[in-house]
Amino acid sequence: MPYSSPPSTAPELVEARSKSTVKAPETISLEEFQRILPGMLEGMEGQVLWKNEAVMEVFKRVALPKSSYSKYLHTSPSPYTRNLISTDNSTYTLLLLVWSPSGASPVHDHPGDGCWMRMAEGSLTEELYVERSKEASSGADRGPDLPSSDPNPNPDLRK
């Protein structure tokens, strides 16, 4: 018996009636981001900000040519330098972190507020750890022992 396909229930395409174009989101400057960020965070004190998708979407659109952050780009002999771009002293602190080629940040967390991070240039390796108390309850494998000292030479910038 010869095979025949079942009758089609889909309509045939006769002519295209419309056409849509998807565009990449427009970028914004670092200065524009600094201007609009406080308004986006207004009334959010005490909330988990890093989960705010609206802020994250705007943050992803920030164009970061070196000319936009070069005035904040300072280095020091320490493994990394924290450079303040802007803050409202209560809800957010926008920093430019600069690591020396072999530099590293101490193991740390961001309790409660978390953080957003973007790479402006270069590359970065991040290692994630689980605290011993959380390991016991989750059964997670633990990395090396956590250091007990903070090598950050500027305690005024610690959060």
PDB file of C-alpha atoms in Angstrom:
ATOM      1  CA  MET A   1       0.000   0.000   0.000  1.00  0.00           C
ATOM      2  CA  PRO A   2       1.538   3.357  -0.977  1.00  0.00           C
ATOM      3  CA  TYR A   3       2.219   5.847   1.828  1.00  0.00           C
ATOM      4  CA  SER A   4       0.333   9.125   1.781  1.00  0.00           C
ATOM      5  CA  SER A   5       0.794  11.945   4.249  1.00  0.00           C
ATOM      6  CA  PRO A   6      -2.198  13.118   6.251  1.00  0.00           C
ATOM      7  CA  PRO A   7      -3.936  16.213   4.967  1.00  0.00           C
ATOM      8  CA  SER A   8      -2.342  19.419   6.272  1.00  0.00           C
ATOM      9  CA  THR A   9      -4.310  21.468   8.758  1.00  0.00           C
ATOM     10  CA  ALA A  10      -1.843  24.404   8.620  1.00  0.00           C
ATOM     11  CA  PRO A  11      -2.810  27.283   6.334  1.00  0.00           C
ATOM     12  CA  GLU A  12      -0.609  27.768   3.313  1.00  0.00           C
ATOM     13  CA  LEU A  13       1.539  30.879   3.230  1.00  0.00           C
ATOM     14  CA  VAL A  14       0.382  32.857   0.236  1.00  0.00           C
ATOM     15  CA  GLU A  15       2.019  36.206   0.861  1.00  0.00           C
ATOM     16  CA  ALA A  16       3.788  37.954   3.690  1.00  0.00           C
ATOM     17  CA  ARG A  17       1.549  40.659   5.161  1.00  0.00           C
ATOM     18  CA  SER A  18       3.923  42.057   7.745  1.00  0.00           C
ATOM     19  CA  LYS A  19       7.563  42.023   8.609  1.00  0.00           C
ATOM     20  CA  SER A  20       9.166  42.682  11.978  1.00  0.00           C
ATOM     21  CA  THR A  21      12.712  43.503  12.881  1.00  0.00           C
ATOM     22  CA  VAL A  22      14.233  42.754  16.237  1.00  0.00           C
ATOM     23  CA  LYS A  23      16.797  45.325  17.342  1.00  0.00           C
ATOM     24  CA  ALA A  24      19.450  44.978  20.015  1.00  0.00           C
ATOM     25  CA  PRO A  25      18.685  47.096  23.074  1.00  0.00           C
ATOM     26  CA  GLU A  26      20.075  50.594  22.897  1.00  0.00           C
ATOM     27  CA  THR A  27      23.142  51.223  24.983  1.00  0.00           C
ATOM     28  CA  ILE A  28      23.395  53.963  27.563  1.00  0.00           C
ATOM     29  CA  SER A  29      26.455  55.774  28.852  1.00  0.00           C
ATOM     30  CA  LEU A  30      27.971  55.286  32.277  1.00  0.00           C
ATOM     31  CA  GLU A  31      26.975  58.879  33.082  1.00  0.00           C
ATOM     32  CA  GLU A  32      23.342  58.172  32.121  1.00  0.00           C
ATOM     33  CA  PHE A  33      23.351  55.040  34.293  1.00  0.00           C
ATOM     34  CA  GLN A  34      24.624  57.092  37.250  1.00  0.00           C
ATOM     35  CA  ARG A  35      21.850  59.613  36.626  1.00  0.00           C
ATOM     36  CA  ILE A  36      18.950  57.129  36.452  1.00  0.00           C
ATOM     37  CA  LEU A  37      20.076  54.529  39.024  1.00  0.00           C
ATOM     38  CA  PRO A  38      19.012  56.461  42.159  1.00  0.00           C
ATOM     39  CA  GLY A  39      15.476  56.863  40.769  1.00  0.00           C
ATOM     40  CA  MET A  40      15.268  53.152  39.928  1.00  0.00           C
ATOM     41  CA  LEU A  41      16.243  52.255  43.505  1.00  0.00           C
ATOM     42  CA  GLU A  42      14.020  54.818  45.216  1.00  0.00           C
ATOM     43  CA  GLY A  43      11.941  53.230  47.954  1.00  0.00           C
ATOM     44  CA  MET A  44      13.850  49.932  47.776  1.00  0.00           C
ATOM     45  CA  GLU A  45      15.874  50.318  50.980  1.00  0.00           C
ATOM     46  CA  GLY A  46      16.100  46.999  52.794  1.00  0.00           C
ATOM     47  CA  GLN A  47      15.129  44.947  49.718  1.00  0.00           C
ATOM     48  CA  VAL A  48      17.325  42.386  47.938  1.00  0.00           C
ATOM     49  CA  LEU A  49      18.483  44.683  45.151  1.00  0.00           C
ATOM     50  CA  TRP A  50      20.584  42.246  43.146  1.00  0.00           C
ATOM     51  CA  LYS A  51      17.393  40.373  42.251  1.00  0.00           C
ATOM     52  CA  ASN A  52      15.869  43.507  40.677  1.00  0.00           C
ATOM     53  CA  GLU A  53      15.587  42.532  37.008  1.00  0.00           C
ATOM     54  CA  ALA A  54      14.806  46.066  35.803  1.00  0.00           C
ATOM     55  CA  VAL A  55      18.091  47.382  37.203  1.00  0.00           C
ATOM     56  CA  MET A  56      19.987  44.384  35.826  1.00  0.00           C
ATOM     57  CA  GLU A  57      18.565  44.938  32.339  1.00  0.00           C
ATOM     58  CA  VAL A  58      19.609  48.604  32.379  1.00  0.00           C
ATOM     59  CA  PHE A  59      23.029  47.681  33.822  1.00  0.00           C
ATOM     60  CA  LYS A  60      23.617  45.252  30.914  1.00  0.00           C
ATOM     61  CA  ARG A  61      23.004  48.105  28.456  1.00  0.00           C
ATOM     62  CA  VAL A  62      25.743  50.353  29.862  1.00  0.00           C
ATOM     63  CA  ALA A  63      28.411  50.912  27.208  1.00  0.00           C
ATOM     64  CA  LEU A  64      31.869  50.738  28.769  1.00  0.00           C
ATOM     65  CA  PRO A  65      34.471  52.211  26.438  1.00  0.00           C
ATOM     66  CA  LYS A  66      37.649  52.991  28.374  1.00  0.00           C
ATOM     67  CA  SER A  67      37.011  56.712  27.902  1.00  0.00           C
ATOM     68  CA  SER A  68      33.850  56.397  30.048  1.00  0.00           C
ATOM     69  CA  TYR A  69      35.657  55.106  33.140  1.00  0.00           C
ATOM     70  CA  SER A  70      39.279  56.271  32.687  1.00  0.00           C
ATOM     71  CA  LYS A  71      38.850  59.144  35.171  1.00  0.00           C
ATOM     72  CA  TYR A  72      38.017  56.523  37.867  1.00  0.00           C
ATOM     73  CA  LEU A  73      40.820  54.158  36.839  1.00  0.00           C
ATOM     74  CA  HIS A  74      43.414  54.262  39.632  1.00  0.00           C
ATOM     75  CA  THR A  75      45.778  51.502  40.653  1.00  0.00           C
ATOM     76  CA  SER A  76      47.915  50.847  43.701  1.00  0.00           C
ATOM     77  CA  PRO A  77      50.606  48.336  44.716  1.00  0.00           C
ATOM     78  CA  SER A  78      47.924  46.249  46.469  1.00  0.00           C
ATOM     79  CA  PRO A  79      46.406  43.192  44.711  1.00  0.00           C
ATOM     80  CA  TYR A  80      43.317  45.201  43.797  1.00  0.00           C
ATOM     81  CA  THR A  81      41.982  48.746  44.049  1.00  0.00           C
ATOM     82  CA  ARG A  82      38.411  49.857  44.719  1.00  0.00           C
ATOM     83  CA  ASN A  83      37.583  53.126  42.921  1.00  0.00           C
ATOM     84  CA  LEU A  84      34.367  54.957  43.806  1.00  0.00           C
ATOM     85  CA  ILE A  85      32.265  56.052  40.813  1.00  0.00           C
ATOM     86  CA  SER A  86      29.108  57.059  42.696  1.00  0.00           C
ATOM     87  CA  THR A  87      26.972  56.280  45.754  1.00  0.00           C
ATOM     88  CA  ASP A  88      23.857  57.507  47.500  1.00  0.00           C
ATOM     89  CA  ASN A  89      25.370  56.404  50.851  1.00  0.00           C
ATOM     90  CA  SER A  90      22.422  54.134  51.629  1.00  0.00           C
ATOM     91  CA  THR A  91      21.187  52.028  48.716  1.00  0.00           C
ATOM     92  CA  TYR A  92      24.071  51.530  46.297  1.00  0.00           C
ATOM     93  CA  THR A  93      27.786  52.006  45.742  1.00  0.00           C
ATOM     94  CA  LEU A  94      29.068  51.931  42.160  1.00  0.00           C
ATOM     95  CA  LEU A  95      32.740  50.910  42.108  1.00  0.00           C
ATOM     96  CA  LEU A  96      35.393  50.293  39.490  1.00  0.00           C
ATOM     97  CA  LEU A  97      37.547  47.431  40.772  1.00  0.00           C
ATOM     98  CA  VAL A  98      41.029  47.089  39.310  1.00  0.00           C
ATOM     99  CA  TRP A  99      43.097  43.963  39.903  1.00  0.00           C
ATOM    100  CA  SER A 100      46.823  43.709  39.254  1.00  0.00           C
ATOM    101  CA  PRO A 101      47.682  40.951  36.738  1.00  0.00           C
ATOM    102  CA  SER A 102      48.249  38.400  39.516  1.00  0.00           C
ATOM    103  CA  GLY A 103      45.956  40.084  42.056  1.00  0.00           C
ATOM    104  CA  ALA A 104      43.022  38.561  43.877  1.00  0.00           C
ATOM    105  CA  SER A 105      40.241  39.609  46.213  1.00  0.00           C
ATOM    106  CA  PRO A 106      39.961  37.883  49.571  1.00  0.00           C
ATOM    107  CA  VAL A 107      37.163  35.363  49.951  1.00  0.00           C
ATOM    108  CA  HIS A 108      34.084  37.381  50.868  1.00  0.00           C
ATOM    109  CA  ASP A 109      30.331  37.499  50.534  1.00  0.00           C
ATOM    110  CA  HIS A 110      27.692  40.121  49.906  1.00  0.00           C
ATOM    111  CA  PRO A 111      25.153  39.388  52.631  1.00  0.00           C
ATOM    112  CA  GLY A 112      21.674  40.611  51.890  1.00  0.00           C
ATOM    113  CA  ASP A 113      22.333  43.091  49.127  1.00  0.00           C
ATOM    114  CA  GLY A 114      24.507  41.054  46.738  1.00  0.00           C
ATOM    115  CA  CYS A 115      26.103  42.786  43.781  1.00  0.00           C
ATOM    116  CA  TRP A 116      26.029  43.241  40.033  1.00  0.00           C
ATOM    117  CA  MET A 117      29.297  42.917  38.148  1.00  0.00           C
ATOM    118  CA  ARG A 118      30.472  43.710  34.611  1.00  0.00           C
ATOM    119  CA  MET A 119      33.870  43.239  33.026  1.00  0.00           C
ATOM    120  CA  ALA A 120      35.125  46.396  31.340  1.00  0.00           C
ATOM    121  CA  GLU A 121      38.318  44.783  30.068  1.00  0.00           C
ATOM    122  CA  GLY A 122      40.492  41.746  30.668  1.00  0.00           C
ATOM    123  CA  SER A 123      39.296  38.500  32.208  1.00  0.00           C
ATOM    124  CA  LEU A 124      38.411  37.220  35.655  1.00  0.00           C
ATOM    125  CA  THR A 125      38.181  33.854  37.389  1.00  0.00           C
ATOM    126  CA  GLU A 126      35.642  33.538  40.192  1.00  0.00           C
ATOM    127  CA  GLU A 127      35.696  30.766  42.796  1.00  0.00           C
ATOM    128  CA  LEU A 128      32.519  30.112  44.781  1.00  0.00           C
ATOM    129  CA  TYR A 129      32.602  28.687  48.311  1.00  0.00           C
ATOM    130  CA  VAL A 130      30.077  27.252  50.734  1.00  0.00           C
ATOM    131  CA  GLU A 131      30.347  27.946  54.471  1.00  0.00           C
ATOM    132  CA  ARG A 132      30.918  24.892  56.676  1.00  0.00           C
ATOM    133  CA  SER A 133      27.562  25.362  58.432  1.00  0.00           C
ATOM    134  CA  LYS A 134      25.775  25.463  55.072  1.00  0.00           C
ATOM    135  CA  GLU A 135      27.832  22.523  53.796  1.00  0.00           C
ATOM    136  CA  ALA A 136      26.605  20.300  56.608  1.00  0.00           C
ATOM    137  CA  SER A 137      22.969  20.976  55.790  1.00  0.00           C
ATOM    138  CA  SER A 138      23.325  20.858  52.009  1.00  0.00           C
ATOM    139  CA  GLY A 139      25.951  18.139  51.611  1.00  0.00           C
ATOM    140  CA  ALA A 140      27.943  20.460  49.309  1.00  0.00           C
ATOM    141  CA  ASP A 141      31.624  19.877  48.647  1.00  0.00           C
ATOM    142  CA  ARG A 142      33.781  22.495  50.333  1.00  0.00           C
ATOM    143  CA  GLY A 143      36.776  24.369  48.903  1.00  0.00           C
ATOM    144  CA  PRO A 144      39.913  25.403  50.788  1.00  0.00           C
ATOM    145  CA  ASP A 145      39.756  26.928  54.269  1.00  0.00           C
ATOM    146  CA  LEU A 146      38.533  30.511  54.308  1.00  0.00           C
ATOM    147  CA  PRO A 147      41.144  33.148  55.215  1.00  0.00           C
ATOM    148  CA  SER A 148      40.614  34.996  58.479  1.00  0.00           C
ATOM    149  CA  SER A 149      42.227  38.304  57.471  1.00  0.00           C
ATOM    150  CA  ASP A 150      41.242  40.946  54.919  1.00  0.00           C
ATOM    151  CA  PRO A 151      44.252  42.169  52.913  1.00  0.00           C
ATOM    152  CA  ASN A 152      42.285  45.185  51.644  1.00  0.00           C
ATOM    153  CA  PRO A 153      44.564  48.079  52.627  1.00  0.00           C
ATOM    154  CA  ASN A 154      41.732  50.604  52.722  1.00  0.00           C
ATOM    155  CA  PRO A 155      39.254  49.728  55.514  1.00  0.00           C
ATOM    156  CA  ASP A 156      37.167  52.835  54.688  1.00  0.00           C
ATOM    157  CA  LEU A 157      36.028  51.146  51.484  1.00  0.00           C
ATOM    158  CA  ARG A 158      35.011  47.846  53.071  1.00  0.00           C
ATOM    159  CA  LYS A 159      31.273  47.239  53.052  1.00  0.00           C
TER     160      LYS A 159
END
